[in-house]
Amino acid sequence: MHDRSLTRRTLLTATAATAVAAGAVAGASPALALPSHRDRLKRLISRMSLEEKVGQLFVMRVYGHSATAPDQADIELNLKEMGVRTAAELIAAYHVGGIIYFSWAHNTRDPYQIADLSNGIQRAGLAQSTPVPLLISTDQEHGIVARVGRPATLMPGAMALGAGGSRSDARTAARIAGAELAAMGICQNYAPVADVNVNPANPVIGVRSFGADPDAVAGLVAAQVKGYQSAGIAATSKHFPGHGDTTVDSHTGIPVITHTREQWEEIDAPPFRAAIAAGIDSIMTAHIQFPALDPSNDPATLSRPILTGILREELGYDGVVVTDALNMQGVRDKYGDSRVPVLALKAGVDQLLNPPDLAVAWNGVLSAVRSGELTVARLEESILRILLLKEKLGLFRDPFVSRRDVERTVGARAHLAAADRIAEGTTTLLVNEGGLLPLNRRSGRNLLVVGADPASPTGTTGPPTSVLAKALTELGFAASALSTGITPTAAKIDEAVAAAGGKDAVIVGTYNVTATSPQRTLVARLAATGVPVVVVAIRNPYDIAQLTGVRAALAAYCWTDVELRAAVRVIAGRCGPEGQLPVPVQRADDPLQVLYPIGHGLSYD
């Protein structure tokens, strides 16, 4: 493990102090770096070959826990998908400017391994004929999208923070999360989500958004931008120009946003404006059609009117623009994989994220430059933005991290305590008939926990029913767990009803209940036994609109342990419910009628 007395964190502090002393604007985009930095980086770019320049634009996945010695299964996956064995070989062959970590790519086993992988990647970058450090990134939104799990600190996700409503808590959560990522060598986080979730049926954003109120979302986005970037990493607001009102998942299709230009200004734009004002380092594009902004029906990722006309020229943003993943169907439907990166660059993009076939994409850009469709000057414009960001993050001074940084930062006791405290302010009490909650350990001690057990977002938490039962038991209740699943069978429902006999209450964890979901039958059958039913919505807060016979209902917004434990403390009366809905919940039988408005949240007072 690389270790120096002058760590990257110290260097980042020194860099910031130098910038302030030189009169740099706090929170300004990396394009406002000192002239001497720009000139030095331009000289570096001039020494790059065309192949190296093309490579700097790409951010790519790679399989394995090590940059040079991954497991054989990961070597085979790398050979199959990219024609290289390791991350080091990928960097040597394609000169990529960044690497993105995924848990499914086996990049994130534990904090020390992640730090070793990051150091190996940076060594490979500096071993090139033109030595350049890499931007190492990941999607650590927290909540339902997180790539790094325990023992790292897991914070409440965006909609939970929206329910809490505290910009200070949002900033603290991002600062802690950013510090832990930085300690592991991850220097660019694809968060916070700036989409305003105004569509309850949104299959891809939902609780990844802070809520449905544009001004509230804007304030929390700005707070998180400042939190992440105060920790020395780049934040990324996404998905421009706004992915909050769609019923199509851009991973599998091309969503169409039907907002007018006026609606975009009112609903979608405020969080991105706030992020830019807060000094956001990078903005991620959306694979969506937005006819009011570009009638060509090109996805926004490939739209010059949207990325250059609106984002660059109207909003005045001159930081890094990164595509959403180019292996998503939403950007692949209209053009071939060799054309997509070329069109993205022509639209105004800087970083090309995770194409399905790197060789095809890389050679597509190379051919476009050689044919004159793309100029070298256009490439160098984006490369300079990317290098300025690397300079701002201190990567040219020292891109390495140390074991000491991991030990003192990742999963620190103070961080874990802060996560629990912040989560306590997010749990939202929607229903509490007859003052059922908080439960009394004397009269309501014997509990059954049933419900959905979706896979952990990180692979390190859950299952939810067991977490809920264990937390209740630790607070003095006698609680047993029975997993009934997201789509409980008739036999499993019968089993749950039988198990409810003689219990003082049943806790049901629900997960995205729809009009046809058998979870509705589960809850109705349990309620018919006469045993009080307490619902905990472990993802979308809209579940309550589909349920009947419920005596009490809470929204937890995610099924990671930190949010489930907070919900249990509310159920047990160890803390009061402080969260308020950041989205409206419409009636199931008449979606034009609001069942619970934004701001709804009961208390125990």
Coordinates of C-alpha atoms in Angstrom, one line a residue:
M1 CA 0.0 0.0 0.0
H2 CA 1.4 3.4 -1.0
D3 CA 2.0 5.6 2.1
R4 CA 3.5 9.0 2.4
S5 CA 3.7 11.5 5.3
L6 CA 2.1 14.1 3.0
T7 CA -1.2 12.4 2.2
R8 CA -3.6 13.3 -0.7
R9 CA -5.9 14.9 1.9
T10 CA -3.1 17.2 3.1
L11 CA -2.3 18.0 -0.5
L12 CA -5.9 18.9 -1.3
T13 CA -5.9 21.3 1.6
A14 CA -2.7 22.8 0.5
T15 CA -4.1 23.2 -3.1
A16 CA -7.2 24.8 -1.8
A17 CA -5.2 27.3 0.3
T18 CA -3.0 28.2 -2.7
A19 CA -6.1 28.8 -4.8
V20 CA -7.6 31.1 -2.2
A21 CA -4.4 33.0 -1.8
A22 CA -4.3 33.5 -5.5
G23 CA -7.8 35.0 -5.5
A24 CA -9.6 32.0 -6.9
V25 CA -13.4 32.0 -6.7
A26 CA -14.7 29.7 -4.0
G27 CA -16.8 26.9 -5.6
A28 CA -15.9 28.0 -9.2
S29 CA -15.8 25.5 -12.0
P30 CA -12.4 23.9 -12.7
A31 CA -12.2 26.0 -15.9
L32 CA -11.4 29.0 -13.7
A33 CA -8.1 27.5 -12.6
L34 CA -5.0 29.7 -12.5
P35 CA -3.6 30.7 -15.9
S36 CA -0.3 28.9 -15.1
H37 CA -2.2 25.7 -14.5
R38 CA -4.1 26.0 -17.8
D39 CA -0.9 26.7 -19.7
R40 CA 0.9 23.7 -18.2
L41 CA -2.0 21.4 -18.9
K42 CA -2.2 22.7 -22.5
R43 CA 1.5 21.8 -22.9
L44 CA 0.7 18.3 -21.5
I45 CA -2.1 17.9 -24.0
S46 CA 0.2 19.0 -26.9
R47 CA 2.6 16.1 -26.0
M48 CA -0.2 13.5 -26.3
S49 CA -0.7 11.4 -29.3
L50 CA -4.1 11.4 -31.0
E51 CA -4.8 7.9 -29.5
E52 CA -4.0 9.3 -26.0
K53 CA -6.2 12.3 -26.6
V54 CA -9.1 10.1 -27.6
G55 CA -8.5 7.8 -24.6
Q56 CA -8.7 10.7 -22.1
L57 CA -12.4 11.2 -23.0
F58 CA -13.5 7.7 -21.9
V59 CA -14.5 6.4 -18.5
M60 CA -14.6 2.7 -18.5
R61 CA -15.7 -0.3 -16.4
V62 CA -13.2 -3.1 -15.7
Y63 CA -13.7 -6.3 -13.9
G64 CA -11.7 -7.3 -10.8
H65 CA -10.5 -6.4 -7.4
S66 CA -6.9 -5.7 -8.5
A67 CA -5.5 -3.5 -11.2
T68 CA -2.9 -6.2 -12.1
A69 CA -4.0 -9.5 -10.6
P70 CA -7.7 -10.0 -10.7
D71 CA -9.4 -13.4 -10.3
Q72 CA -9.4 -15.6 -13.3
A73 CA -13.1 -15.2 -13.9
D74 CA -12.7 -11.5 -14.1
I75 CA -9.7 -11.8 -16.5
E76 CA -12.0 -13.8 -18.7
L77 CA -14.7 -11.2 -18.6
N78 CA -12.2 -8.5 -19.4
L79 CA -10.9 -10.4 -22.3
K80 CA -14.4 -11.1 -23.6
E81 CA -15.7 -7.5 -23.3
M82 CA -12.5 -5.4 -23.9
G83 CA -9.8 -7.7 -25.2
V84 CA -7.5 -7.0 -22.2
R85 CA -6.8 -9.0 -19.0
T86 CA -6.6 -6.3 -16.4
A87 CA -7.3 -2.6 -15.6
A88 CA -3.6 -1.9 -16.1
E89 CA -3.7 -3.4 -19.6
L90 CA -6.9 -1.4 -20.3
I91 CA -5.2 1.8 -19.4
A92 CA -2.1 0.9 -21.5
A93 CA -4.1 -0.1 -24.5
Y94 CA -6.7 2.7 -24.6
H95 CA -5.2 5.5 -22.4
V96 CA -8.6 5.9 -20.7
G97 CA -9.1 9.0 -18.6
G98 CA -11.2 7.4 -16.0
I99 CA -12.4 4.1 -14.5
I100 CA -15.9 3.6 -12.9
Y101 CA -16.3 1.1 -10.1
F102 CA -19.2 -1.3 -9.7
S103 CA -19.9 -3.9 -7.1
W104 CA -21.1 -6.3 -9.8
A105 CA -17.7 -5.9 -11.5
H106 CA -16.1 -7.0 -8.2
N107 CA -14.3 -3.7 -7.7
T108 CA -15.6 -3.0 -4.2
R109 CA -15.0 -5.9 -1.9
D110 CA -13.8 -3.9 1.1
P111 CA -12.2 -0.4 1.8
Y112 CA -8.6 -1.6 1.8
Q113 CA -9.0 -3.6 -1.4
I114 CA -10.7 -0.5 -3.0
A115 CA -7.7 1.7 -2.0
D116 CA -5.3 -0.9 -3.4
L117 CA -7.2 -1.1 -6.6
S118 CA -7.3 2.7 -6.9
N119 CA -3.5 2.9 -6.3
G120 CA -2.9 0.3 -8.9
I121 CA -5.0 2.1 -11.4
Q122 CA -3.1 5.4 -10.7
R123 CA 0.3 3.6 -11.1
A124 CA -0.9 2.3 -14.5
G125 CA -1.9 5.8 -15.5
L126 CA 1.5 7.3 -14.5
A127 CA 3.3 4.4 -16.3
Q128 CA 2.1 5.6 -19.7
S129 CA 4.4 7.4 -22.2
T130 CA 2.4 10.5 -21.3
P131 CA 1.8 10.1 -17.6
V132 CA -1.7 11.2 -16.6
P133 CA -3.6 10.2 -13.4
L134 CA -7.2 8.9 -13.7
L135 CA -10.5 10.1 -12.5
I136 CA -11.9 7.1 -10.5
S137 CA -15.7 7.3 -10.2
T138 CA -18.7 5.5 -8.9
D139 CA -22.4 5.8 -8.3
Q140 CA -22.5 6.3 -4.5
E141 CA -25.8 8.1 -4.2
H142 CA -26.7 6.3 -1.0
G143 CA -30.1 4.9 -0.4
I144 CA -31.1 2.5 -3.2
V145 CA -28.0 3.2 -5.4
A146 CA -24.7 2.5 -3.6
R147 CA -21.7 0.6 -4.9
V148 CA -19.6 0.7 -1.7
G149 CA -21.1 -1.1 1.3
R150 CA -20.2 -1.8 4.9
P151 CA -17.9 -1.2 6.7
A152 CA -18.2 2.1 4.9
T153 CA -20.8 4.5 6.3
L154 CA -24.2 4.2 4.5
M155 CA -26.2 7.4 4.6
P156 CA -29.9 7.9 4.0
G157 CA -30.7 8.3 0.3
A158 CA -32.0 11.4 -1.4
M159 CA -35.7 11.1 -0.8
A160 CA -35.1 10.3 2.8
L161 CA -33.0 13.5 3.1
G162 CA -35.8 15.3 1.3
A163 CA -38.2 14.0 4.0
G164 CA -35.8 15.3 6.7
G165 CA -35.7 18.7 4.9
S166 CA -32.4 19.7 6.5
R167 CA -29.8 21.2 4.1
S168 CA -27.3 21.0 6.9
D169 CA -27.9 17.3 7.3
A170 CA -27.7 16.8 3.5
R171 CA -24.4 18.6 3.4
T172 CA -23.0 16.7 6.4
A173 CA -24.1 13.4 4.8
A174 CA -22.3 14.3 1.5
R175 CA -19.2 15.5 3.3
I176 CA -18.9 12.3 5.3
A177 CA -19.6 10.2 2.2
G178 CA -17.2 12.2 0.1
A179 CA -14.4 11.9 2.7
E180 CA -14.8 8.1 2.8
L181 CA -14.7 7.8 -1.0
A182 CA -11.6 10.0 -1.1
A183 CA -9.9 7.8 1.4
M184 CA -10.4 4.9 -0.9
G185 CA -9.1 6.7 -4.0
I186 CA -12.5 7.4 -5.6
C187 CA -12.4 11.1 -6.7
Q188 CA -15.6 11.6 -8.7
N189 CA -19.0 10.6 -7.4
Y190 CA -22.1 10.5 -9.7
A191 CA -24.3 12.2 -7.1
P192 CA -26.4 14.1 -6.2
V193 CA -29.4 13.4 -8.3
A194 CA -31.0 16.7 -9.4
D195 CA -34.1 15.2 -11.0
V196 CA -37.5 16.4 -9.6
N197 CA -39.6 13.3 -9.2
V198 CA -43.1 14.5 -10.1
N199 CA -44.2 11.2 -11.5
P200 CA -45.0 8.5 -9.0
A201 CA -44.8 5.9 -11.7
N202 CA -41.2 6.8 -12.5
P203 CA -39.4 3.5 -12.7
V204 CA -35.8 4.7 -12.6
I205 CA -35.6 7.8 -10.4
G206 CA -38.2 7.6 -7.6
V207 CA -36.6 7.8 -4.2
R208 CA -33.2 8.6 -5.9
S209 CA -34.7 12.1 -6.1
F210 CA -35.0 14.5 -3.1
G211 CA -38.6 15.1 -3.9
A212 CA -41.3 16.8 -6.1
D213 CA -40.8 20.4 -5.0
P214 CA -38.2 22.1 -7.3
D215 CA -37.1 24.7 -4.8
A216 CA -36.7 22.1 -2.0
V217 CA -34.7 19.8 -4.4
A218 CA -32.6 22.7 -5.5
G219 CA -31.6 23.6 -2.0
L220 CA -30.6 20.0 -1.1
V221 CA -28.7 19.5 -4.3
A222 CA -26.7 22.6 -3.7
A223 CA -26.0 21.5 -0.1
Q224 CA -24.8 18.1 -1.3
V225 CA -22.6 19.6 -4.0
K226 CA -20.9 21.7 -1.3
G227 CA -20.6 18.7 1.0
Y228 CA -19.0 16.4 -1.5
Q229 CA -16.6 19.0 -2.9
S230 CA -15.6 20.2 0.6
A231 CA -14.3 16.6 1.1
G232 CA -12.0 16.9 -1.9
I233 CA -14.0 14.9 -4.5
A234 CA -16.0 15.9 -7.6
A235 CA -19.8 15.9 -7.3
T236 CA -21.9 15.2 -10.4
S237 CA -25.5 16.4 -10.6
K238 CA -27.7 14.3 -12.9
H239 CA -29.6 13.7 -15.2
F240 CA -29.6 16.9 -17.3
P241 CA -32.0 18.3 -18.5
G242 CA -34.2 16.4 -16.0
H243 CA -35.4 12.8 -15.7
G244 CA -38.1 13.2 -13.1
D245 CA -41.3 12.8 -15.2
T246 CA -41.1 9.6 -17.1
T247 CA -42.7 6.1 -17.1
V248 CA -39.8 4.6 -19.1
D249 CA -36.5 3.4 -17.7
S250 CA -33.7 4.7 -19.9
H251 CA -31.7 1.6 -19.2
T252 CA -34.2 -0.3 -21.4
G253 CA -35.9 2.3 -23.6
I254 CA -36.0 5.9 -24.6
P255 CA -38.2 8.1 -22.3
V256 CA -40.0 11.1 -23.7
I257 CA -40.4 14.1 -21.4
T258 CA -43.6 16.1 -22.5
H259 CA -42.9 19.2 -20.4
T260 CA -43.1 22.5 -22.2
R261 CA -40.2 24.9 -22.1
E262 CA -42.0 26.9 -19.4
Q263 CA -42.5 23.7 -17.3
W264 CA -38.9 22.8 -17.7
E265 CA -37.9 26.3 -16.4
E266 CA -40.3 25.9 -13.5
I267 CA -39.8 22.2 -12.6
D268 CA -36.6 20.7 -14.0
A269 CA -34.1 23.5 -14.3
P270 CA -33.9 24.9 -10.7
P271 CA -31.8 22.1 -9.2
F272 CA -29.3 22.3 -12.1
R273 CA -29.1 26.1 -11.8
A274 CA -28.5 25.6 -8.0
A275 CA -25.8 23.0 -8.7
I276 CA -24.0 25.3 -11.1
A277 CA -24.3 28.2 -8.6
A278 CA -22.8 26.0 -5.9
G279 CA -19.8 25.3 -8.2
I280 CA -20.6 21.8 -9.4
D281 CA -17.6 20.0 -10.9
S282 CA -19.5 17.8 -13.4
I283 CA -23.0 17.3 -14.8
M284 CA -24.3 14.0 -16.2
T285 CA -26.6 13.9 -19.2
A286 CA -29.9 12.0 -19.6
H287 CA -30.8 9.6 -22.3
I288 CA -34.2 11.1 -22.8
Q289 CA -36.1 12.9 -25.6
F290 CA -37.2 16.4 -24.7
P291 CA -39.1 17.7 -27.7
A292 CA -39.7 21.2 -26.2
L293 CA -35.9 21.6 -25.9
D294 CA -34.9 19.8 -29.0
P295 CA -37.6 18.7 -31.6
S296 CA -35.1 16.4 -33.4
N297 CA -35.9 13.5 -31.0
D298 CA -32.3 12.9 -30.4
P299 CA -31.6 11.9 -26.8
A300 CA -30.3 14.8 -24.7
T301 CA -26.9 13.1 -24.4
L302 CA -26.6 13.6 -28.2
S303 CA -28.3 17.0 -28.4
R304 CA -26.3 20.1 -29.2
P305 CA -29.3 22.4 -28.6
I306 CA -29.6 21.0 -25.1
L307 CA -26.0 20.5 -24.0
T308 CA -24.4 23.4 -25.8
G309 CA -27.3 25.7 -26.4
I310 CA -28.9 25.4 -22.9
L311 CA -26.4 24.0 -20.5
R312 CA -23.3 25.8 -21.8
E313 CA -24.6 29.0 -23.3
E314 CA -27.9 29.7 -21.4
L315 CA -26.9 28.4 -18.0
G316 CA -23.3 29.4 -18.3
Y317 CA -21.8 26.1 -17.3
D318 CA -18.2 25.4 -18.2
G319 CA -17.3 22.4 -16.1
V320 CA -17.1 18.8 -17.1
V321 CA -20.1 17.2 -18.9
V322 CA -20.3 13.4 -18.6
T323 CA -22.7 11.1 -20.4
D324 CA -24.9 8.7 -18.6
A325 CA -23.7 5.1 -19.3
L326 CA -23.5 4.6 -23.1
N327 CA -24.4 0.9 -22.7
M328 CA -28.0 2.0 -21.8
Q329 CA -30.7 1.3 -24.4
G330 CA -32.0 4.9 -24.3
V331 CA -28.9 6.2 -26.1
R332 CA -28.4 3.2 -28.4
D333 CA -31.9 3.0 -30.1
K334 CA -31.4 5.6 -32.8
Y335 CA -27.7 5.4 -33.7
G336 CA -25.0 2.7 -33.8
D337 CA -22.4 2.3 -31.0
S338 CA -19.6 3.7 -33.1
R339 CA -21.7 6.9 -33.8
V340 CA -23.0 7.6 -30.3
P341 CA -19.7 8.8 -28.8
V342 CA -19.0 11.0 -31.8
L343 CA -22.4 12.6 -31.7
A344 CA -22.1 13.1 -27.9
L345 CA -18.8 15.0 -28.4
K346 CA -20.4 17.1 -31.2
A347 CA -23.3 17.9 -28.8
G348 CA -20.9 19.2 -26.1
V349 CA -20.0 16.2 -23.9
D350 CA -16.5 15.8 -22.3
Q351 CA -16.5 12.4 -20.8
L352 CA -17.9 9.3 -22.5
L353 CA -19.0 6.8 -19.8
N354 CA -19.0 3.1 -20.1
P355 CA -19.7 2.3 -23.8
P356 CA -20.9 -1.3 -24.5
D357 CA -17.8 -2.0 -26.7
L358 CA -14.8 0.2 -25.9
A359 CA -12.9 -0.7 -29.1
V360 CA -15.9 0.2 -31.3
A361 CA -16.5 3.5 -29.4
W362 CA -12.8 4.5 -29.2
N363 CA -12.2 3.7 -32.9
G364 CA -15.3 5.6 -33.8
V365 CA -14.0 8.8 -32.3
L366 CA -10.5 8.2 -33.8
S367 CA -12.0 7.7 -37.2
A368 CA -14.2 10.8 -36.9
V369 CA -11.1 12.9 -36.1
R370 CA -9.1 11.4 -39.0
S371 CA -12.0 12.1 -41.4
G372 CA -12.4 15.7 -40.2
E373 CA -15.8 15.2 -38.7
L374 CA -14.3 16.0 -35.3
T375 CA -11.4 18.4 -35.0
V376 CA -8.4 17.9 -32.7
A377 CA -9.3 21.3 -31.2
R378 CA -12.7 19.9 -30.2
L379 CA -11.1 17.0 -28.4
E380 CA -8.6 19.3 -26.7
E381 CA -11.3 21.5 -25.4
S382 CA -12.8 18.6 -23.5
I383 CA -9.5 17.2 -22.4
L384 CA -8.5 20.5 -20.9
R385 CA -11.7 20.5 -18.8
I386 CA -11.0 17.0 -17.7
L387 CA -7.4 17.7 -16.8
L388 CA -8.4 20.9 -15.0
L389 CA -10.7 18.8 -12.8
K390 CA -7.9 16.4 -12.1
E391 CA -5.6 19.3 -11.2
K392 CA -8.3 20.7 -8.9
L393 CA -8.6 17.4 -7.1
G394 CA -4.8 17.2 -6.5
L395 CA -4.3 14.2 -8.7
F396 CA -1.2 15.6 -10.5
R397 CA 0.5 16.2 -7.1
D398 CA -0.3 12.8 -5.6
P399 CA -3.1 10.5 -6.8
F400 CA -2.4 7.8 -4.2
V401 CA -4.2 7.0 -0.9
S402 CA -2.9 5.3 2.2
R403 CA -3.9 2.6 4.6
R404 CA -3.9 5.2 7.3
D405 CA -6.5 7.3 5.5
V406 CA -8.8 4.2 5.2
E407 CA -8.3 3.3 8.9
R408 CA -9.1 6.7 10.3
T409 CA -11.9 7.7 7.8
V410 CA -14.0 4.8 6.4
G411 CA -16.7 3.7 8.8
A412 CA -15.5 5.9 11.5
R413 CA -17.5 5.8 14.7
A414 CA -18.5 9.5 14.4
H415 CA -19.6 8.9 10.8
L416 CA -21.8 6.0 11.8
A417 CA -23.3 8.0 14.6
A418 CA -24.1 10.9 12.2
A419 CA -25.8 8.5 9.8
D420 CA -28.1 7.2 12.6
R421 CA -28.8 10.7 13.8
I422 CA -29.6 12.0 10.3
A423 CA -31.8 8.9 9.5
E424 CA -33.9 9.6 12.7
G425 CA -35.0 12.8 11.2
T426 CA -36.2 11.3 7.9
T427 CA -38.7 8.5 8.9
T428 CA -42.2 9.7 8.0
L429 CA -45.4 8.7 9.9
L430 CA -48.3 8.7 7.4
V431 CA -51.0 6.9 9.4
N432 CA -51.5 6.3 13.1
E433 CA -55.1 5.3 13.9
G434 CA -56.0 5.3 17.5
G435 CA -52.4 6.3 18.5
L436 CA -51.2 2.7 17.9
L437 CA -47.6 4.0 17.7
P438 CA -45.3 4.1 19.5
L439 CA -45.8 0.4 20.5
N440 CA -45.6 -0.3 24.2
R441 CA -43.2 -3.1 25.2
R442 CA -45.6 -4.1 28.0
S443 CA -48.9 -4.4 26.0
G444 CA -47.5 -4.9 22.5
R445 CA -44.3 -6.8 23.0
N446 CA -45.0 -9.9 20.9
L447 CA -44.4 -8.9 17.2
L448 CA -44.2 -10.6 13.8
V449 CA -42.2 -9.0 11.0
V450 CA -43.1 -10.0 7.4
G451 CA -42.7 -8.5 4.0
A452 CA -40.3 -8.0 1.1
D453 CA -36.6 -8.7 1.3
P454 CA -35.1 -7.1 -1.8
A455 CA -31.4 -7.6 -2.4
S456 CA -29.2 -5.1 -0.6
P457 CA -28.1 -2.1 -2.7
T458 CA -24.6 -2.8 -1.7
G459 CA -24.7 -6.5 -1.0
T460 CA -23.8 -5.8 2.6
T461 CA -27.0 -5.0 4.4
G462 CA -30.3 -6.7 5.2
P463 CA -32.4 -8.7 4.7
P464 CA -35.0 -6.1 5.7
T465 CA -37.3 -8.4 7.7
S466 CA -34.4 -9.7 9.7
V467 CA -33.0 -6.2 10.3
L468 CA -36.4 -4.9 11.5
A469 CA -36.9 -7.9 13.8
K470 CA -33.4 -7.8 15.2
A471 CA -33.7 -4.0 15.9
L472 CA -37.0 -4.5 17.6
T473 CA -35.6 -7.3 19.7
E474 CA -32.7 -5.2 20.8
L475 CA -35.2 -2.6 22.0
G476 CA -37.0 -5.1 24.3
F477 CA -39.6 -6.6 22.0
A478 CA -40.0 -10.2 21.1
A479 CA -39.9 -10.1 17.3
S480 CA -39.7 -12.9 14.7
A481 CA -39.1 -12.5 11.0
L482 CA -40.9 -14.2 8.1
S483 CA -39.9 -13.2 4.6
T484 CA -42.9 -13.2 2.3
G485 CA -41.2 -11.6 -0.7
I486 CA -42.0 -8.9 -3.2
T487 CA -44.6 -11.1 -4.9
P488 CA -45.9 -13.3 -2.0
T489 CA -47.6 -16.6 -3.1
A490 CA -51.0 -17.7 -1.8
A491 CA -49.1 -20.3 0.3
K492 CA -46.8 -17.7 1.8
I493 CA -49.7 -15.4 2.6
D494 CA -51.4 -18.2 4.4
E495 CA -48.2 -18.9 6.3
A496 CA -48.0 -15.2 7.4
V497 CA -51.6 -15.1 8.5
A498 CA -51.1 -18.3 10.5
A499 CA -48.0 -16.8 12.1
A500 CA -49.8 -13.6 13.1
G501 CA -52.1 -15.5 15.4
G502 CA -51.6 -14.4 19.0
K503 CA -49.2 -11.5 18.1
D504 CA -49.7 -8.1 19.5
A505 CA -48.9 -6.4 16.1
V506 CA -47.6 -7.3 12.7
I507 CA -44.9 -5.2 11.0
V508 CA -45.1 -5.4 7.2
G509 CA -42.3 -4.2 5.0
T510 CA -43.8 -3.2 1.6
Y511 CA -41.9 -2.7 -1.6
N512 CA -43.4 -0.7 -4.5
V513 CA -47.0 -1.9 -4.2
T514 CA -49.0 -1.7 -7.4
A515 CA -52.7 -2.2 -8.1
T516 CA -52.0 -5.8 -9.0
S517 CA -49.4 -6.6 -6.4
P518 CA -50.1 -9.6 -4.1
Q519 CA -48.6 -7.5 -1.3
R520 CA -52.0 -5.8 -1.2
T521 CA -53.6 -9.2 -0.5
L522 CA -51.0 -10.0 2.2
V523 CA -51.8 -6.7 4.0
A524 CA -55.6 -7.1 3.7
R525 CA -55.5 -10.7 4.9
L526 CA -53.3 -9.8 7.9
A527 CA -55.6 -6.8 8.8
A528 CA -58.6 -9.2 8.6
T529 CA -57.2 -11.2 11.5
G530 CA -57.7 -8.3 13.8
V531 CA -54.1 -8.0 14.7
P532 CA -52.9 -4.4 14.3
V533 CA -50.9 -4.0 11.1
V534 CA -48.0 -1.5 10.8
V535 CA -46.7 -0.9 7.3
V536 CA -43.2 0.2 6.7
A537 CA -42.7 1.3 3.0
I538 CA -39.1 0.3 2.4
R539 CA -38.8 2.0 -0.9
N540 CA -41.5 4.2 -2.5
P541 CA -43.7 6.2 -0.1
Y542 CA -46.7 5.8 -2.5
D543 CA -47.4 2.2 -1.2
I544 CA -50.0 3.4 1.4
A545 CA -52.4 4.5 -1.4
Q546 CA -52.8 0.8 -2.4
L547 CA -53.4 -0.7 1.0
T548 CA -56.4 -1.2 3.2
G549 CA -56.9 -2.1 6.9
V550 CA -53.6 -0.5 8.0
R551 CA -53.5 0.9 11.5
A552 CA -50.2 2.6 11.1
A553 CA -47.9 3.3 8.2
L554 CA -44.4 4.8 7.9
A555 CA -42.2 5.6 5.0
A556 CA -38.5 4.7 5.3
Y557 CA -37.5 5.4 1.7
C558 CA -34.9 2.6 1.5
W559 CA -34.1 -0.8 2.9
T560 CA -30.5 -0.3 4.0
D561 CA -29.9 -0.9 7.7
V562 CA -29.5 2.7 8.7
E563 CA -33.0 3.7 7.5
L564 CA -34.7 0.5 8.8
R565 CA -33.1 0.9 12.3
A566 CA -34.4 4.5 12.3
A567 CA -37.9 3.3 11.5
V568 CA -37.7 0.8 14.3
R569 CA -36.7 3.5 16.8
V570 CA -39.8 5.5 15.7
I571 CA -42.0 2.4 16.1
A572 CA -40.6 1.8 19.5
G573 CA -40.9 5.5 20.6
R574 CA -37.2 5.9 21.1
C575 CA -37.4 8.9 18.9
G576 CA -40.3 10.8 17.4
P577 CA -41.2 10.7 13.7
E578 CA -39.8 13.9 12.2
G579 CA -39.9 13.3 8.4
Q580 CA -42.4 15.0 6.2
L581 CA -43.4 13.8 2.7
P582 CA -41.2 15.4 0.0
V583 CA -43.7 14.1 -2.6
P584 CA -47.5 14.0 -2.7
V585 CA -49.2 10.6 -2.5
Q586 CA -52.2 10.4 -4.8
R587 CA -55.3 8.3 -4.3
A588 CA -55.1 4.9 -6.0
D589 CA -58.7 5.1 -7.3
D590 CA -58.4 8.8 -8.5
P591 CA -54.8 9.9 -9.2
L592 CA -56.0 13.5 -9.7
Q593 CA -56.9 13.6 -6.0
V594 CA -54.1 13.9 -3.3
L595 CA -54.3 11.5 -0.4
Y596 CA -51.3 13.0 1.5
P597 CA -49.8 16.2 0.3
I598 CA -46.2 17.3 0.3
G599 CA -45.3 18.2 3.9
H600 CA -47.6 15.5 5.5
G601 CA -46.1 13.8 8.5
L602 CA -47.7 12.9 11.8
S603 CA -46.0 13.3 15.2
Y604 CA -46.4 11.8 18.6
D605 CA -47.1 15.2 20.3

